[in-house]
Coordinates of C-alpha atoms and ligand atoms in Angstrom, one line a residue:
M11 CA -52.9 126.0 169.1
S12 CA -53.6 123.1 167.7
S13 CA -56.2 121.3 167.0
Y14 CA -57.7 117.7 165.4
T15 CA -60.7 116.9 163.3
V16 CA -62.2 114.6 164.7
I17 CA -64.0 111.7 161.3
N18 CA -66.7 110.0 161.3
P19 CA -65.3 106.7 160.3
A20 CA -68.1 105.0 159.2
T21 CA -68.7 107.9 156.4
A22 CA -64.9 109.6 156.7
T23 CA -66.6 113.1 156.7
P24 CA -65.8 115.3 159.7
V25 CA -67.5 115.4 163.2
T26 CA -66.2 118.4 165.9
E27 CA -63.0 120.3 166.0
V28 CA -61.1 119.5 169.7
H29 CA -58.3 121.2 170.7
L30 CA -55.2 119.2 171.9
A31 CA -53.4 120.4 175.0
S32 CA -49.9 121.7 175.1
V33 CA -47.1 120.3 176.9
E34 CA -48.0 124.0 179.9
E35 CA -51.4 123.5 179.5
T36 CA -50.9 119.7 180.4
D37 CA -48.5 120.8 183.7
A38 CA -51.5 123.5 185.0
A39 CA -53.3 120.0 184.3
I40 CA -51.2 118.1 186.5
E41 CA -50.5 121.5 189.1
A42 CA -54.6 122.0 189.8
A43 CA -55.2 117.4 190.1
Q44 CA -52.4 117.7 192.6
E45 CA -54.3 120.8 195.1
A46 CA -57.4 119.3 194.4
F47 CA -55.9 115.7 195.9
V48 CA -54.4 117.3 199.1
G49 CA -56.8 118.7 201.1
G50 CA -59.4 118.0 198.9
W51 CA -60.6 114.2 198.0
R52 CA -57.5 111.9 199.9
D53 CA -59.1 113.9 202.9
L54 CA -62.7 113.5 202.4
A55 CA -64.4 111.3 204.3
P56 CA -64.6 107.9 202.7
G57 CA -68.5 107.6 202.9
E58 CA -68.9 111.0 200.7
R59 CA -66.3 109.4 198.0
A60 CA -68.9 106.7 197.8
R61 CA -71.5 108.9 197.5
L62 CA -69.6 110.9 194.5
L63 CA -68.9 107.8 193.2
R64 CA -71.9 106.8 193.2
R65 CA -73.7 109.7 191.6
F66 CA -71.4 110.0 188.9
A67 CA -72.0 105.6 187.6
S68 CA -76.5 107.4 187.7
V69 CA -75.1 110.7 186.0
V70 CA -73.8 108.0 183.9
D71 CA -76.8 105.8 183.5
A72 CA -79.2 109.1 182.4
H73 CA -76.1 109.5 179.5
V74 CA -75.6 106.1 178.4
E75 CA -77.8 106.7 175.1
E76 CA -76.1 110.2 174.6
L77 CA -72.5 108.4 174.9
A78 CA -73.2 105.6 172.4
E79 CA -74.1 107.7 169.7
L80 CA -70.9 109.4 169.9
E81 CA -69.5 107.0 169.6
V82 CA -71.1 105.7 166.8
R83 CA -69.8 108.5 165.6
N84 CA -66.3 108.8 166.8
A85 CA -65.3 105.4 166.7
G86 CA -68.0 103.7 164.4
H87 CA -69.0 100.8 166.7
T88 CA -72.0 99.5 166.9
W89 CA -75.1 100.3 168.8
G90 CA -74.6 97.1 171.2
N91 CA -71.3 98.4 171.8
A92 CA -71.8 101.3 172.2
R93 CA -74.6 101.3 175.1
W94 CA -72.5 98.0 176.3
E95 CA -69.6 100.3 177.1
A96 CA -71.6 103.8 178.1
G97 CA -72.9 100.8 180.8
N98 CA -70.0 99.7 181.5
V99 CA -68.1 102.7 182.7
R100 CA -71.8 102.8 185.0
D101 CA -71.0 99.2 186.1
C102 CA -67.6 100.2 187.3
L103 CA -68.1 102.8 189.1
N104 CA -70.9 101.6 190.7
Y105 CA -69.1 98.7 191.6
Y106 CA -65.3 100.8 192.5
S107 CA -67.8 103.4 194.9
A108 CA -67.4 99.9 197.6
A109 CA -64.6 100.5 197.7
P110 CA -63.5 103.9 199.6
E111 CA -64.8 102.4 202.5
R112 CA -63.4 98.7 202.6
L113 CA -59.1 100.4 202.4
F114 CA -58.5 98.1 205.2
G115 CA -54.8 97.5 206.2
R116 CA -53.9 95.2 208.6
Q117 CA -52.2 95.2 212.7
I118 CA -49.4 92.6 211.9
P119 CA -48.0 91.3 215.6
V120 CA -44.2 91.9 216.7
P121 CA -42.2 92.2 219.7
G122 CA -42.5 95.4 221.8
G123 CA -45.7 96.5 220.1
V124 CA -47.9 96.4 217.4
D125 CA -47.9 97.1 213.9
L126 CA -51.0 98.6 212.1
T127 CA -50.7 98.9 207.8
F128 CA -52.5 102.0 205.6
R129 CA -54.1 101.9 202.5
E130 CA -52.3 105.3 201.3
P131 CA -53.9 106.7 198.0
L132 CA -50.8 107.8 195.5
G133 CA -51.1 111.4 194.3
V134 CA -52.2 112.2 190.6
V135 CA -52.4 109.5 188.5
G136 CA -52.2 110.3 184.7
V137 CA -54.5 107.6 182.4
I138 CA -53.4 107.3 179.2
V139 CA -55.9 105.8 176.4
P140 CA -56.4 103.9 173.0
W141 CA -58.9 104.6 170.8
N142 CA -60.3 100.8 169.7
F143 CA -62.3 101.1 173.2
P144 CA -62.6 104.4 174.6
M145 CA -65.1 104.7 177.5
P146 CA -64.7 101.1 179.1
I147 CA -60.8 101.4 179.1
A148 CA -60.9 104.8 181.0
G149 CA -63.2 104.0 183.0
W150 CA -61.4 101.0 184.1
G151 CA -58.7 103.1 184.6
F152 CA -60.1 106.2 186.6
A153 CA -63.0 104.3 188.6
P154 CA -61.0 102.3 191.3
A155 CA -58.3 105.6 191.3
L156 CA -60.6 107.6 191.9
A157 CA -62.1 105.4 194.4
A158 CA -58.5 104.9 196.4
G159 CA -57.8 108.3 197.1
N160 CA -55.8 109.6 193.4
T161 CA -57.5 112.5 191.5
V162 CA -56.8 111.5 187.7
V163 CA -55.4 112.8 184.6
L164 CA -56.8 111.1 181.8
K165 CA -55.4 111.4 178.5
P166 CA -57.3 109.9 175.5
A167 CA -56.7 109.0 171.7
E168 CA -56.3 112.1 169.8
L169 CA -58.8 109.5 167.1
T170 CA -61.9 109.3 169.8
P171 CA -61.6 111.5 172.3
L172 CA -65.1 112.4 172.1
T173 CA -66.8 110.6 175.3
A174 CA -64.2 110.7 177.2
I175 CA -64.2 114.9 177.5
R176 CA -68.1 113.7 178.1
L177 CA -67.4 111.6 180.7
G178 CA -65.7 114.3 182.3
E179 CA -68.5 117.2 182.4
L180 CA -71.3 114.6 183.8
A181 CA -68.5 113.7 186.7
L182 CA -69.4 117.5 187.4
E183 CA -72.4 117.4 187.2
A184 CA -72.3 114.2 189.4
G185 CA -71.0 116.5 191.4
L186 CA -67.1 115.9 191.9
P187 CA -65.1 118.6 192.7
E188 CA -63.1 120.9 190.2
H189 CA -59.3 118.6 188.8
V190 CA -60.5 115.4 190.6
L191 CA -61.6 114.1 186.9
T192 CA -59.6 116.0 184.7
I193 CA -59.6 114.9 180.4
I194 CA -57.3 116.5 178.5
P195 CA -56.6 115.6 174.9
G196 CA -53.7 115.9 172.9
K197 CA -50.9 114.0 171.2
G198 CA -49.4 111.2 173.0
S199 CA -46.5 112.7 172.5
V200 CA -46.7 116.0 173.8
V201 CA -50.0 115.3 176.9
G202 CA -48.7 111.7 176.9
E203 CA -45.2 111.4 177.7
R204 CA -45.7 114.8 180.1
L205 CA -47.2 112.6 182.2
V206 CA -45.1 110.0 181.7
T207 CA -42.3 112.9 183.2
H208 CA -43.8 114.8 185.5
P209 CA -42.9 114.3 188.7
L210 CA -46.1 115.2 190.2
V211 CA -47.6 112.2 188.3
R212 CA -47.4 109.0 190.6
K213 CA -48.8 106.3 188.5
I214 CA -49.3 105.6 184.8
V215 CA -51.7 103.4 183.6
F216 CA -51.4 102.8 179.9
T217 CA -53.3 101.4 177.6
G218 CA -52.7 100.9 174.1
S219 CA -49.0 99.5 171.5
T220 CA -46.8 97.3 172.8
A221 CA -44.2 99.3 171.5
V222 CA -45.4 102.8 172.7
G223 CA -45.9 100.9 176.2
K224 CA -42.1 99.7 176.0
Q225 CA -41.4 103.3 175.8
I226 CA -43.1 104.3 178.4
M227 CA -41.6 101.7 180.1
A228 CA -38.7 103.2 179.7
G229 CA -40.0 106.3 181.2
C230 CA -41.1 104.9 183.8
A231 CA -38.1 103.9 185.4
D232 CA -36.6 107.0 185.2
Q233 CA -39.2 107.9 188.8
V234 CA -39.3 104.7 189.9
K235 CA -43.2 105.7 189.0
R236 CA -45.4 103.7 189.0
L237 CA -47.0 101.4 186.2
T238 CA -50.4 99.6 184.6
L239 CA -49.3 98.2 181.4
E240 CA -52.2 96.6 178.6
L241 CA -51.0 96.3 175.7
G242 CA -51.2 94.0 172.0
G243 CA -52.5 90.4 171.7
K244 CA -52.6 87.2 170.0
S245 CA -54.6 85.5 171.4
S246 CA -55.6 81.4 170.2
N247 CA -59.8 80.1 170.4
I248 CA -58.7 76.6 170.9
V249 CA -61.4 73.8 169.2
F250 CA -61.3 70.0 169.7
A251 CA -63.1 67.0 168.4
D252 CA -65.4 67.1 171.2
A253 CA -66.4 70.4 170.7
D254 CA -70.1 71.6 170.3
I255 CA -68.8 72.9 166.6
D256 CA -71.8 74.4 165.5
A257 CA -72.3 76.5 168.3
A258 CA -67.7 77.2 168.9
A259 CA -68.1 77.7 164.3
A260 CA -71.3 79.8 165.6
T261 CA -69.4 82.7 168.3
A262 CA -66.1 82.7 166.7
P263 CA -67.1 84.9 164.7
Y264 CA -67.4 87.6 167.5
A265 CA -64.5 86.6 169.5
V266 CA -62.7 87.6 166.6
F267 CA -64.6 90.3 164.2
D268 CA -66.0 92.5 167.6
N269 CA -65.0 96.0 167.0
A270 CA -64.0 95.1 163.2
G271 CA -61.2 93.3 164.9
Q272 CA -59.7 95.9 166.9
D273 CA -59.8 94.6 170.3
C274 CA -56.6 93.7 172.1
C275 CA -58.7 89.7 173.6
A276 CA -59.6 88.8 169.7
R277 CA -58.9 85.3 169.4
S278 CA -57.6 86.8 166.2
R279 CA -56.0 82.6 165.7
I280 CA -58.3 79.5 165.4
L281 CA -56.7 76.3 166.5
V282 CA -59.3 73.1 165.8
Q283 CA -58.6 69.2 165.8
R284 CA -57.3 68.0 162.3
S285 CA -60.9 65.9 162.7
V286 CA -62.7 67.8 162.7
Y287 CA -61.5 71.3 160.8
D288 CA -63.2 70.6 158.0
E289 CA -65.8 70.8 159.4
F290 CA -65.3 73.2 161.5
L291 CA -64.4 75.6 158.6
D292 CA -68.4 75.0 156.5
K293 CA -69.9 76.0 159.4
L294 CA -67.6 79.5 159.9
E295 CA -68.1 80.2 156.4
P296 CA -71.7 80.3 157.1
A297 CA -71.3 83.0 160.2
V298 CA -69.3 85.0 158.5
T299 CA -70.7 85.5 155.0
G300 CA -73.8 86.3 157.3
M301 CA -72.3 89.0 159.9
R302 CA -74.1 92.4 159.2
V303 CA -71.5 94.7 158.1
L304 CA -73.5 97.8 158.1
D305 CA -72.6 101.0 159.0
P306 CA -72.9 101.4 162.6
S307 CA -76.0 104.3 162.8
D308 CA -77.8 101.7 161.8
E309 CA -79.4 99.3 164.7
A310 CA -78.6 96.0 162.8
S311 CA -75.1 96.5 162.2
E312 CA -72.8 94.1 163.8
M313 CA -69.7 94.5 163.1
G314 CA -68.9 98.6 161.5
P315 CA -65.7 100.4 159.4
L316 CA -61.8 100.4 161.0
I317 CA -60.9 103.6 162.7
S318 CA -58.8 105.2 160.3
A319 CA -57.6 104.6 156.4
Q320 CA -54.1 104.3 158.2
Q321 CA -55.6 101.5 160.6
R322 CA -57.7 99.6 157.6
A323 CA -54.5 100.0 155.3
T324 CA -52.3 98.1 158.1
V325 CA -54.6 95.6 157.9
R326 CA -55.0 95.3 153.5
G327 CA -51.4 95.0 153.8
F328 CA -51.1 91.6 155.9
L329 CA -54.3 90.9 153.3
D330 CA -52.2 91.2 150.7
E331 CA -50.2 88.3 151.9
V332 CA -52.4 85.5 152.2
E333 CA -55.2 83.9 150.2
V334 CA -58.4 85.2 151.4
A335 CA -60.4 81.5 151.9
F336 CA -64.0 83.2 152.6
A337 CA -65.1 87.0 153.8
G338 CA -68.1 88.5 154.6
N339 CA -69.3 91.8 153.2
T340 CA -69.0 95.9 153.5
P341 CA -71.1 98.8 152.6
G342 CA -68.3 100.4 150.5
G343 CA -69.0 104.2 150.5
D344 CA -66.2 106.6 151.7
G345 CA -66.0 105.0 155.2
F346 CA -62.2 102.6 156.4
W347 CA -64.7 99.2 155.8
V348 CA -62.9 96.4 155.6
P349 CA -64.8 92.6 155.3
P350 CA -64.4 90.1 158.5
S351 CA -61.9 87.3 156.3
V352 CA -61.0 84.2 156.8
V353 CA -57.2 82.5 155.3
T354 CA -56.3 79.2 156.3
T355 CA -52.5 77.8 157.5
E356 CA -50.4 75.7 158.5
D357 CA -47.2 78.0 158.5
A358 CA -46.5 79.4 162.2
E359 CA -43.7 81.4 161.1
A360 CA -46.5 83.5 158.9
R361 CA -46.8 86.7 159.8
I362 CA -50.2 86.2 159.8
W363 CA -50.3 83.8 162.3
R364 CA -47.7 86.3 164.6
E365 CA -48.0 89.8 164.2
E366 CA -51.8 91.3 166.2
V367 CA -54.0 92.5 162.3
F368 CA -55.8 94.5 164.2
G369 CA -58.3 93.9 162.4
P370 CA -61.2 91.9 161.2
V371 CA -58.2 88.7 160.3
V372 CA -59.0 85.4 161.5
A373 CA -56.2 82.8 160.5
V374 CA -57.6 79.2 161.7
M375 CA -54.8 75.9 161.8
P376 CA -54.8 72.5 162.6
F377 CA -53.8 70.8 165.6
D378 CA -52.9 66.9 166.3
D379 CA -53.3 66.6 169.7
E380 CA -53.6 68.5 172.9
A381 CA -50.0 69.2 173.8
D382 CA -49.7 70.3 169.9
A383 CA -52.8 73.0 170.6
V384 CA -50.9 74.2 174.0
A385 CA -47.0 74.7 172.1
L386 CA -48.8 76.6 169.0
A387 CA -51.5 78.7 171.2
N388 CA -48.4 79.7 173.8
D389 CA -46.1 80.0 171.1
T390 CA -46.2 83.6 170.7
E391 CA -44.7 87.1 172.4
Y392 CA -48.2 87.7 173.6
G393 CA -50.5 86.7 176.7
L394 CA -53.7 88.5 176.4
S395 CA -56.6 86.0 175.9
G396 CA -57.9 82.7 174.8
S397 CA -61.0 80.3 174.3
I398 CA -61.1 76.6 174.4
Y399 CA -64.2 74.4 173.2
T400 CA -64.3 71.1 174.3
R401 CA -67.2 69.1 176.5
D402 CA -64.3 68.1 178.8
L403 CA -64.8 69.8 181.4
A404 CA -61.4 68.7 182.6
R405 CA -59.7 68.9 179.2
G406 CA -60.9 72.5 179.3
L407 CA -59.8 73.8 182.6
R408 CA -55.8 71.7 182.3
V409 CA -55.5 73.8 178.5
A410 CA -56.9 77.0 180.4
R411 CA -54.4 76.2 183.2
A412 CA -51.6 75.4 180.7
V413 CA -52.3 78.7 178.4
E414 CA -49.9 81.6 178.4
S415 CA -52.6 83.7 179.0
G416 CA -54.2 85.8 182.0
N417 CA -57.8 85.8 180.6
L418 CA -59.4 82.5 179.7
S419 CA -62.8 82.0 179.3
V420 CA -63.6 77.6 178.2
N421 CA -66.9 77.6 176.1
S422 CA -67.1 81.2 175.7
H423 CA -65.8 83.9 173.4
S424 CA -66.1 86.9 176.1
A425 CA -63.3 86.5 179.9
V426 CA -63.8 90.3 180.6
R427 CA -66.0 91.1 182.7
Y428 CA -65.1 93.7 185.5
W429 CA -65.1 91.8 188.6
T430 CA -62.6 89.6 187.7
P431 CA -58.7 90.7 186.8
F432 CA -57.6 91.6 183.4
G433 CA -54.7 91.6 182.0
G434 CA -51.5 89.9 179.9
Y435 CA -48.7 87.8 180.4
K436 CA -44.5 88.6 178.7
Q437 CA -45.1 91.5 176.3
S438 CA -49.1 91.8 177.0
G439 CA -49.1 93.7 179.1
L440 CA -47.9 94.4 183.1
G441 CA -50.1 94.7 186.3
R442 CA -53.6 93.4 186.4
E443 CA -56.6 96.0 186.3
L444 CA -60.3 95.0 186.9
G445 CA -61.0 93.0 189.9
P446 CA -61.6 93.7 193.6
D447 CA -58.1 94.9 194.5
A448 CA -57.9 96.9 191.7
P449 CA -58.7 100.5 193.9
A450 CA -55.3 98.3 196.4
A451 CA -53.6 98.8 192.6
F452 CA -53.8 102.8 193.1
T453 CA -52.5 103.1 196.7
E454 CA -49.0 102.0 198.4
E455 CA -49.3 99.6 202.2
K456 CA -47.7 102.2 204.6
N457 CA -46.6 99.9 207.9
V458 CA -46.8 102.0 211.5
F459 CA -44.8 100.7 214.2
I460 CA -46.7 101.9 217.8
A461 CA -44.0 100.4 220.4
H462 CA -46.2 99.2 223.4
Ligands
NDP14 P1 -50.6 103.3 170.5 O1 -50.3 102.9 171.9 O2 -50.1 104.6 169.6 O3 -51.9 104.3 172.2 C1 -52.5 104.2 172.9 C2 -52.4 105.6 173.1 O4 -51.4 106.2 173.9 C3 -52.7 107.0 172.5 O5 -53.7 108.4 173.6 C4 -51.5 107.4 172.8 O6 -52.1 109.5 171.4 C5 -51.2 107.3 173.2 N1 -49.6 107.5 172.8 C6 -48.4 107.8 171.7 N2 -47.5 107.5 172.2 C7 -47.2 107.3 173.2 C8 -45.7 108.1 173.8 N3 -44.9 108.4 172.9 N4 -46.0 107.9 175.6 C9 -47.3 108.9 175.7 N5 -48.7 108.1 175.0 C10 -48.3 107.7 174.1 O7 -51.8 102.2 170.6 P2 -53.0 102.6 169.5 O8 -53.8 103.8 169.9 O9 -52.5 102.6 168.1 O10 -54.5 101.4 169.4 C11 -54.1 100.3 169.6 C12 -52.5 99.3 169.6 O11 -53.2 99.4 171.2 C13 -53.1 97.7 170.1 O12 -51.7 97.5 169.0 C14 -53.3 96.9 171.0 O13 -52.9 95.6 170.4 C15 -53.6 97.3 172.2 N6 -54.3 97.7 173.0 C16 -54.5 97.1 173.8 C17 -55.4 96.7 174.9 C18 -55.0 96.3 176.2 O14 -56.3 96.2 176.7 N7 -54.3 95.3 176.2 C19 -56.7 96.9 175.1 C20 -57.0 97.5 174.2 C21 -55.6 98.4 173.3 P3 -52.4 109.0 170.5 O15 -53.6 109.1 169.8 O16 -52.3 110.5 169.8 O17 -51.5 108.6 169.3

């Protein structure tokens, strides 16, 4: 029997032990999920599936504080973030609870008869979750998959299993039949790989690093397994000279240092038009040094620690190569702290400019004109997110259309909403999650011709 000691990253102290599943236990979970699918969840009246998902949402709602407290301790998330994350699971369940009764097929006119299409669920869906946003990323996978009539086997990240385990218990409490949503903590190399290779798993939803995503894509090819990939990012926050510079500088820290920068959508590059470059940096400095980096158990904390000593070492490796222009503070102690740090550069080949840091570090670079900004923003193998700050809305739209990225915002640092599709260009991913079409992505469209 193997187990993992969950660590509180703010204090580096143990929280609890979690059993790590074996390949045999993973097989048993997948087989039980298949049994729960055929003649069970798949065949439930759509209205009944909808009702159970709404009940699940209201049970999550009643446990937001408890789930948030688990995430504060397990992942070092601030209270504000952790409450939002638990609420996001509730909201996704409510949103997708409308889907079972609206998974319409089509009637297509053809010669000699009529053709009907049906949206059939796939079967067992394997959801593989990273440690940076354990609750929302789990919900984005399981809520639309369940709504479409699939059963789900979900592997949380080894480092952050606690909220997923609790969500699995809450699903049962809400009345979802056993094995419809199974949470199976374990190693990526054991449970994760088995989800990819087991023939009864018909789709993989993977969120994590681009390196592991490529391995999973290759593994899925063997069975032509359906696949959604949400991978890394190196996104730009583009500030034009005509923007509200006060607002752009005040919000920039939250676009990159939220969750201590461990965010695939982090705007870890800031591009500033040269004529306002110095003014922007002058205004950014107090916004960064004033961030409240505190133990996340303190309600006032705006930024917590990194997830692990290993992640801290990775981030420090980037900082060792550069000169930090200015940085915030940390509370000290044994936690895995790195201060919010700002680096200025004009070297578009520098590692800090090209690679995903996944920590509280942002690189700022000047640009000359719109074409220059777009070219610099697109000069990356990633394409997940980005922001544009300008008072010229036509330019905002033009630049948003030109940036090769899946999720953009104009005069806002946030582009992730459960109502809208979320996913990446290039090596940031494959397919889309969220938005109204997400349940359909967990179905096959079948056509049936009836002669007359
Ligand atoms: P990893 O890719 O290392 O791990 C993600 C998940 O995959 C974990 O559950 C991990 O398990 C599992 N895993 C690892 N190896 C395998 C394998 N061979 N087969 C199947 N599963 C495997 O990423 P991190 O957890 O380190 O997360 C950080 C990365 O995720 C960042 O690069 C970030 O950009 C990206 N990310 C992307 C998001 C997006 O939506 N685009 C959102 C969030 C993160 P275990 O925990 O046991 O290693």
